[in-house]
Tab-separated table of C-alpha atoms in Angstrom:
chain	number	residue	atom	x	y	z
O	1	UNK	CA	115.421	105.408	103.006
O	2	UNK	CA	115.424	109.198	102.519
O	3	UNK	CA	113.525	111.262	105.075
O	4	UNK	CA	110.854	113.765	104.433
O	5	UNK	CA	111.045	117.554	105.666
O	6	UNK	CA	109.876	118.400	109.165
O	7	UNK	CA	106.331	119.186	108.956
O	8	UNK	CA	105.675	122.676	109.965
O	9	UNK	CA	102.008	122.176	111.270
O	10	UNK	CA	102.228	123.028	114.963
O	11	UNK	CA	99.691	120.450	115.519
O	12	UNK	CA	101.008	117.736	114.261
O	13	UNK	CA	103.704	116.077	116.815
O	14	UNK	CA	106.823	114.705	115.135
O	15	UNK	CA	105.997	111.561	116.926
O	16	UNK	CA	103.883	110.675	113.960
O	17	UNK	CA	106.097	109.712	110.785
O	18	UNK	CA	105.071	111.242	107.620
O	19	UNK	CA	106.065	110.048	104.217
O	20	UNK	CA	105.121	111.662	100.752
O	21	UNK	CA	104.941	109.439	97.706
O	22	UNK	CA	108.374	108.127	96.428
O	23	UNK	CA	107.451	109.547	92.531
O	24	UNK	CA	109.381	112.399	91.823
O	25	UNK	CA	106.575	115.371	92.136
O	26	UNK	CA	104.183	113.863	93.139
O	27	UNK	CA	101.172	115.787	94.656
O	28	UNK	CA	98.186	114.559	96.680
O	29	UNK	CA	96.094	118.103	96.362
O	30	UNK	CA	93.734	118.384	93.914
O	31	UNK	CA	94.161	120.979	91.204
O	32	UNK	CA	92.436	124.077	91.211
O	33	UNK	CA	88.094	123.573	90.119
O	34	UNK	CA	88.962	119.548	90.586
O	35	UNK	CA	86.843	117.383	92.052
O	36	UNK	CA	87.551	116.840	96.230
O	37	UNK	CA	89.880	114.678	97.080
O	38	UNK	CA	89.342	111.438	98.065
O	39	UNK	CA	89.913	110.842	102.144
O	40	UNK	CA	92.976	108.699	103.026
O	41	UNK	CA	91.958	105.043	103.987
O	42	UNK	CA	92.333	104.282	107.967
O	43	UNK	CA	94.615	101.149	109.051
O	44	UNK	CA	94.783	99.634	112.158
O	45	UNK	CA	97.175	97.046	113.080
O	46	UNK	CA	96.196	94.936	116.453
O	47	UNK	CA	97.434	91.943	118.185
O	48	UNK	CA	98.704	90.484	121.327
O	49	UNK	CA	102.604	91.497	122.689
O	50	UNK	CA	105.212	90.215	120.478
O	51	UNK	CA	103.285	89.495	117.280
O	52	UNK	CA	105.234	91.958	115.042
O	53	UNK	CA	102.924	94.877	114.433
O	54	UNK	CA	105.636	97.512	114.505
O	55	UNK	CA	107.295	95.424	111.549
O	56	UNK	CA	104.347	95.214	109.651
O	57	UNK	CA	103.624	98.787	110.067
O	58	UNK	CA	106.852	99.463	108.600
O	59	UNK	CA	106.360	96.720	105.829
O	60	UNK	CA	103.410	98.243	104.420
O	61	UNK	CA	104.278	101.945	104.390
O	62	UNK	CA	107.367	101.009	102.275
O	63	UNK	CA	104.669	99.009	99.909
O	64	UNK	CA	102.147	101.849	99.813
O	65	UNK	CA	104.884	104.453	99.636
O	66	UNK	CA	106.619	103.000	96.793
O	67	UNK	CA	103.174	102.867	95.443
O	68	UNK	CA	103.188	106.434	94.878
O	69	UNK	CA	100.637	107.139	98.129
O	70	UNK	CA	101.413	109.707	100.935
O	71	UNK	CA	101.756	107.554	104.448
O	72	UNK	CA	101.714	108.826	107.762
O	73	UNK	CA	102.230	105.862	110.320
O	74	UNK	CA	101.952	106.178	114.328
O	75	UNK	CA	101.436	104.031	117.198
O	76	UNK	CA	99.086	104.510	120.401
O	77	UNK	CA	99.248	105.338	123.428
O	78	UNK	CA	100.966	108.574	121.399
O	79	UNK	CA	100.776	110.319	118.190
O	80	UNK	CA	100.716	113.506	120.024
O	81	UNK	CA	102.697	115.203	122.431
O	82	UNK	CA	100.361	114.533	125.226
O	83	UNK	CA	100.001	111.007	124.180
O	84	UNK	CA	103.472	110.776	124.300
O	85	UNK	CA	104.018	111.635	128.136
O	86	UNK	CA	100.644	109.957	128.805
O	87	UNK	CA	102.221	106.611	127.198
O	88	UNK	CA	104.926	106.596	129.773
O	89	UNK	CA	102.717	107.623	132.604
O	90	UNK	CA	100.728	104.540	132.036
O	91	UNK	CA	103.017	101.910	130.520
O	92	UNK	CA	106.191	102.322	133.093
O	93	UNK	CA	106.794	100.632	135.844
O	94	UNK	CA	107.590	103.276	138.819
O	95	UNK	CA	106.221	104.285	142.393
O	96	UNK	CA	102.928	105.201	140.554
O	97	UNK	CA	99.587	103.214	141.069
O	98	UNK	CA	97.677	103.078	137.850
O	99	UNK	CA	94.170	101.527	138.923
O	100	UNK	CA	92.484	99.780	136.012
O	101	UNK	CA	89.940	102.514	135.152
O	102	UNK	CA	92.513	105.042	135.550
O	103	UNK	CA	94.425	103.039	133.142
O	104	UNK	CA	91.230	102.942	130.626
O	105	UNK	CA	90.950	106.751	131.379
O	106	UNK	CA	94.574	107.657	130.598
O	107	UNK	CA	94.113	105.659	126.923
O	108	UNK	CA	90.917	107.059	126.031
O	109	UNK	CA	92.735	110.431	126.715
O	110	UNK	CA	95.405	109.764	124.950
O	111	UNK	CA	93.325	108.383	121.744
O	112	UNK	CA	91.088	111.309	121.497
O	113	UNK	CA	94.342	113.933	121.337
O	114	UNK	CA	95.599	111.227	118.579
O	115	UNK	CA	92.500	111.416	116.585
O	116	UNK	CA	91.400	115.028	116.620
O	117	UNK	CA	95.258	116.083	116.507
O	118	UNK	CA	96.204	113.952	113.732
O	119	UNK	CA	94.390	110.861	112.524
O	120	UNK	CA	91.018	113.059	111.277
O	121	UNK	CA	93.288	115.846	109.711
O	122	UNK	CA	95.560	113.515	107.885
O	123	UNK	CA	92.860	111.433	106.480
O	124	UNK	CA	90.484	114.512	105.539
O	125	UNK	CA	93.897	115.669	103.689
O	126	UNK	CA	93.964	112.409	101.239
O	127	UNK	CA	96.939	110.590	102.886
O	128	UNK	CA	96.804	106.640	104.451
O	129	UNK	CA	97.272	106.727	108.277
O	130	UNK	CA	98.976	103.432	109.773
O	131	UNK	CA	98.839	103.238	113.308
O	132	UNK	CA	99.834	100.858	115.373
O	133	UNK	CA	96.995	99.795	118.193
O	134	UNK	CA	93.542	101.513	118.436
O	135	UNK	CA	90.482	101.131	120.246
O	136	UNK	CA	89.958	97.413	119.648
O	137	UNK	CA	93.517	96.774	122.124
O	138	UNK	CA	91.478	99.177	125.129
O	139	UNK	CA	88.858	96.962	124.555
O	140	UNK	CA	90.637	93.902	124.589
O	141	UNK	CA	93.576	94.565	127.345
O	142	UNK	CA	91.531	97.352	129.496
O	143	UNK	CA	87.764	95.971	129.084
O	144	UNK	CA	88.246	92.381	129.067
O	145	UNK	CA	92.054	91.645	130.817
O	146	UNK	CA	91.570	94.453	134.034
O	147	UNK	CA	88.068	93.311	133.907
O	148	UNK	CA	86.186	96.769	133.461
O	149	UNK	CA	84.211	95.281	130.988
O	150	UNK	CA	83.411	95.232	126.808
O	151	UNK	CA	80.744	97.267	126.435
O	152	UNK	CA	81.629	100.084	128.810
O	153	UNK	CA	85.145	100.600	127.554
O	154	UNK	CA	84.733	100.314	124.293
O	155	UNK	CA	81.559	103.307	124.910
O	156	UNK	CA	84.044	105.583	126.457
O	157	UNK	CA	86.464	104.982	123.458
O	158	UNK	CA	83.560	105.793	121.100
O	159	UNK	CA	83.002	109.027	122.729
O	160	UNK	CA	87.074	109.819	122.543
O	161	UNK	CA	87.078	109.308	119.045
O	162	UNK	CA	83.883	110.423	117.762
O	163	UNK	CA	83.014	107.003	116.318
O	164	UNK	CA	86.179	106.266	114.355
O	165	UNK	CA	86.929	103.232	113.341
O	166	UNK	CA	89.359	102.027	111.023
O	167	UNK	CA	88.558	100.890	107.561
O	168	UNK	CA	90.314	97.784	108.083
O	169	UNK	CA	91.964	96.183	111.136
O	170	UNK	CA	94.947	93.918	110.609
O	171	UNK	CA	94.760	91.430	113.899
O	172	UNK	CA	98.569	89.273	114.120
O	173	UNK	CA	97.120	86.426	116.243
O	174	UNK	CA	100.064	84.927	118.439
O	175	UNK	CA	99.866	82.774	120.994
O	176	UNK	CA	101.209	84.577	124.380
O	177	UNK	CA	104.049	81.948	125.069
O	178	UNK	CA	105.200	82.044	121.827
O	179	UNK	CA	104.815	86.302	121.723
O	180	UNK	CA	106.907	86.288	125.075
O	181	UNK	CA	109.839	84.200	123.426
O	182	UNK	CA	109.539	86.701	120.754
O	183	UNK	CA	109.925	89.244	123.125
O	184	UNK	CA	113.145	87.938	124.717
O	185	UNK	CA	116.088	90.314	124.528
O	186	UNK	CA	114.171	93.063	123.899
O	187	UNK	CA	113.897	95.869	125.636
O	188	UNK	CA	113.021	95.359	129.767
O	189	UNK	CA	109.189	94.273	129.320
O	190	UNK	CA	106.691	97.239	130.396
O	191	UNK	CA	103.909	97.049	132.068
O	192	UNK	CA	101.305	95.756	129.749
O	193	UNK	CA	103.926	92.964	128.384
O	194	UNK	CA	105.064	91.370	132.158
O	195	UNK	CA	101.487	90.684	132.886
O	196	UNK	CA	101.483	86.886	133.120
O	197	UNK	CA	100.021	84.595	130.049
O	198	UNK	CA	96.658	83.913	131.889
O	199	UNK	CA	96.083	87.717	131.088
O	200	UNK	CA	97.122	87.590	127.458
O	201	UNK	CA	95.169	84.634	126.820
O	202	UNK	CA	92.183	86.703	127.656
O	203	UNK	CA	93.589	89.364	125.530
O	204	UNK	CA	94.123	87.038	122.595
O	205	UNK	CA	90.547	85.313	122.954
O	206	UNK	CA	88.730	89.245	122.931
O	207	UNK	CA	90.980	90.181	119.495
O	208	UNK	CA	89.593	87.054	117.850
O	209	UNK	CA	85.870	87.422	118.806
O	210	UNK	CA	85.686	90.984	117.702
O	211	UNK	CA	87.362	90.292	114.745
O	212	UNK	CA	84.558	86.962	113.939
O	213	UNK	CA	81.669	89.817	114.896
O	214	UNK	CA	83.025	91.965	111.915
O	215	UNK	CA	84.774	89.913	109.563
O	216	UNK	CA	84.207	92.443	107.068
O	217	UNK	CA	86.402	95.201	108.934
O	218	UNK	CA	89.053	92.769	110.226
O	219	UNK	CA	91.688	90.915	108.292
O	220	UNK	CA	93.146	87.893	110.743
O	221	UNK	CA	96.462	86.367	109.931
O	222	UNK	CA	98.990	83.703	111.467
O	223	UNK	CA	101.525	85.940	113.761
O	224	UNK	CA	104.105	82.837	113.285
O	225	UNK	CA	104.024	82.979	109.413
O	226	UNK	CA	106.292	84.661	107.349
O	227	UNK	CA	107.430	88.180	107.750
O	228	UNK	CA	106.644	88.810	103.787
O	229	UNK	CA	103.977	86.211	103.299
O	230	UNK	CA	102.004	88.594	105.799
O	231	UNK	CA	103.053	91.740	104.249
O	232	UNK	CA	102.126	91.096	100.781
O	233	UNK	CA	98.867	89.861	102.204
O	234	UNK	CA	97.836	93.031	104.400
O	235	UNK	CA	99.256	95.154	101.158
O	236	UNK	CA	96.961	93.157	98.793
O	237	UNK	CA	93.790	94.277	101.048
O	238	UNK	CA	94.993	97.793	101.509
O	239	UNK	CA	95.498	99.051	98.105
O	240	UNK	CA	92.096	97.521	97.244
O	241	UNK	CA	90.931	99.777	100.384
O	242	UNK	CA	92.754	102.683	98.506
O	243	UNK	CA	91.418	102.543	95.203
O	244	UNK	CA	88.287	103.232	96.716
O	245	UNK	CA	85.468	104.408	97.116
O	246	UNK	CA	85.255	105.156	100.592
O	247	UNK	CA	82.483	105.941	102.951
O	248	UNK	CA	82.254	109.401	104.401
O	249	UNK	CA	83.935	109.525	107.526
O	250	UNK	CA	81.362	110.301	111.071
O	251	UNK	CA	81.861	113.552	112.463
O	252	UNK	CA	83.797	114.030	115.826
O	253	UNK	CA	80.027	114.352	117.586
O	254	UNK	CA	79.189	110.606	116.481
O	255	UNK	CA	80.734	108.440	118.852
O	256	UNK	CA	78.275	105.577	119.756
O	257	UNK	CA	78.537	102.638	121.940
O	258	UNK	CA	79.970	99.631	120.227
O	259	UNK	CA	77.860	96.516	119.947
O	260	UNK	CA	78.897	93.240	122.526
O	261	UNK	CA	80.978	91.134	120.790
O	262	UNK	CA	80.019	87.566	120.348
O	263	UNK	CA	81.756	84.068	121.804
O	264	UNK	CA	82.915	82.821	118.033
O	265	UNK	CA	86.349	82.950	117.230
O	266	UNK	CA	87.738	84.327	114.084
O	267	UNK	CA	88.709	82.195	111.088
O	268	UNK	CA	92.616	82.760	110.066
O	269	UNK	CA	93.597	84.060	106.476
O	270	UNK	CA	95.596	80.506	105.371
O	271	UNK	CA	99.134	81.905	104.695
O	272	UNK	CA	102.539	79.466	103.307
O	273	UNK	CA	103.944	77.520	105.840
O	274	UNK	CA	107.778	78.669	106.931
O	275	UNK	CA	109.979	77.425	103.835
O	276	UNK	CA	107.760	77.769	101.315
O	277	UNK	CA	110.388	79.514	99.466
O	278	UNK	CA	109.745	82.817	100.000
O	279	UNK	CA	112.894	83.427	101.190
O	280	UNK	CA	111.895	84.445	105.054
O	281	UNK	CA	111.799	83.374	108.163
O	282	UNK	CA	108.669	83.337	110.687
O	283	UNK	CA	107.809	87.079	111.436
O	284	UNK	CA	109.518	88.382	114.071
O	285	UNK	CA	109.046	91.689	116.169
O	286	UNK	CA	112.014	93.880	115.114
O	287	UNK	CA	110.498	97.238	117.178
O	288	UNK	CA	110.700	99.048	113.828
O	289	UNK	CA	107.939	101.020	114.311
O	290	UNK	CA	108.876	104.761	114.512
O	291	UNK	CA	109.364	105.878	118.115
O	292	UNK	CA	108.409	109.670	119.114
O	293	UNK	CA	108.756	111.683	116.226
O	294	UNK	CA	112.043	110.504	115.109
O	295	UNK	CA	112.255	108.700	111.085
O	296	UNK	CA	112.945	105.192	110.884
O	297	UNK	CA	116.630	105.464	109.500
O	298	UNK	CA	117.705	107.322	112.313
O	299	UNK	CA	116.191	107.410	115.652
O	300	UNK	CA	115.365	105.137	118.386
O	301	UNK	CA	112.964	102.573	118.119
O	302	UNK	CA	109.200	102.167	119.714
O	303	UNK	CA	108.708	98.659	121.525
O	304	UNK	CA	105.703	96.888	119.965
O	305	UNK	CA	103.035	97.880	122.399
């Protein structure tokens, strides 16, 4: 995969990957007198530890890329150079003590660098943003797992980010035994991941009852199906999402408290079973996801946070 030249925006932190279309001169500005351009479309990939977001993230900025659309794909806590140091601050293990609202604090932070430094920008500027985690995993891991509660977490997250919200959330739903088998031989686990199961059931359960309380903004699929057979389903949803039209994005002053979520749990997308000859095994979490600034050929790999 060839890389694309450093970008020479001071503000935007290498730790966000970003890719121009693959056609030959191709430009995403609009000509001189033309009409504006269209805003890039928002994805968010969620899920429990282990589920394979940082391969799917990968997966479907080769599809969009090859589809002629300019990609720029992070991961939270990070995106920015704050969020970078923040991220290790909060998700090492060391001599620190990170309370649980200091943890909720230290995300929030880190998210509202991310989206005024580079998510708003690079969607204002046309291009598809692919991050990896957003609100909805404070909400789940911080709100509902530590225990600070829904409502108030996910208000202090609509305050970081103005009211942002991703046009379309893809949730990998994995059961936490089978996301910590996935897990093993990775990297040591961090602090988030060596929480015991009990704590990711919770985790799991909040991701699915969001997801039923907006089925129109959340795409649910089988964790434990195919690597491809969930790739060419997220890529089906997202280049409907970017042919558009697209609502006007809120302004940084519109964050507003997010609704409770309600007890139903969200219906899967039915996906082939393994063997169903797409030539693929069941997804697995490779840690592809770009790590801090460096392209995917090349330089160390993020663990799927």
């Amino acid at each position: 995969m060839s890389s694309t030249a450093p970008d020479p925006r001071p503000d935007l932190d290498p730790t966000a990957v970003d890719r121009a279309p693959r056609e030959t001169g191709a430009d995403t500005a609009p000509a001189e007198g033309a009409a504006p351009l269209q805003r890039g479309v928002f994805v968010a990939f969620e899920g429990g530890d282990g589920a394979g977001k940082s391969t799917q993230v990968r997966l479907l900025a080769d599809r969009l890329t090859d589809a002629g659309h300019a990609v720029l794909t992070t991961r939270e806590p990070g995106g920015t150079p704050v969020g970078e140091r923040l991220r290790d601050l909060v998700l090492e293990h060391g001599d620190a003590v990170v309370d649980a609202r200091t943890e909720a604090l230290i995300f929030a932070a880190a998210r509202a660098a991310h989206v005024e430094q580079v998510i708003r920008p690079t969607l204002a500027a046309g291009r598809t943003v692919i991050t990896d985690r957003f609100v909805d995993s404070s909400i789940a891991y911080q709100g509902a797992g530590r225990g600070l509660g829904t409502d108030d977490v996910a208000g202090i997250n609509a305050w970081a980010t103005g009211g942002l919200q991703p046009d379309v959330t893809v949730l990998l739903d994995v059961d936490p035994a089978a996301g910590r088998d996935r897990r093993a031989g990775r990297a040591p686990e961090d602090r988030m991941e060596s929480e015991p199961d009990a704590f990711h059931t919770v985790i799991r359960q909040t991701f699915l009852h969001r997801a039923a309380a907006d089925p129109d903004r959340y795409l649910v699929l089988d964790a434990t199906a195919p690597v491809t057979a969930i790739a060419e389903h997220v890529a089906d949803a997202v280049l409907r999402l970017v042919a558009g039209p697209l609502p006007v994005l809120p302004s940084a002053d519109e964050g507003t408290v997010e609704v409770t979520v309600t007890g139903r749990d969200a219906e899967l997308v039915d996906l082939p079973e393994p063997g169903d000859g797409l030539g693929d095994q069941p997804g697995t979490e490779s840690g592809d996801a770009p790590a801090a600034g460096r392209d995917r050929e090349s330089g160390p790999v993020a663990a799927d946070r």
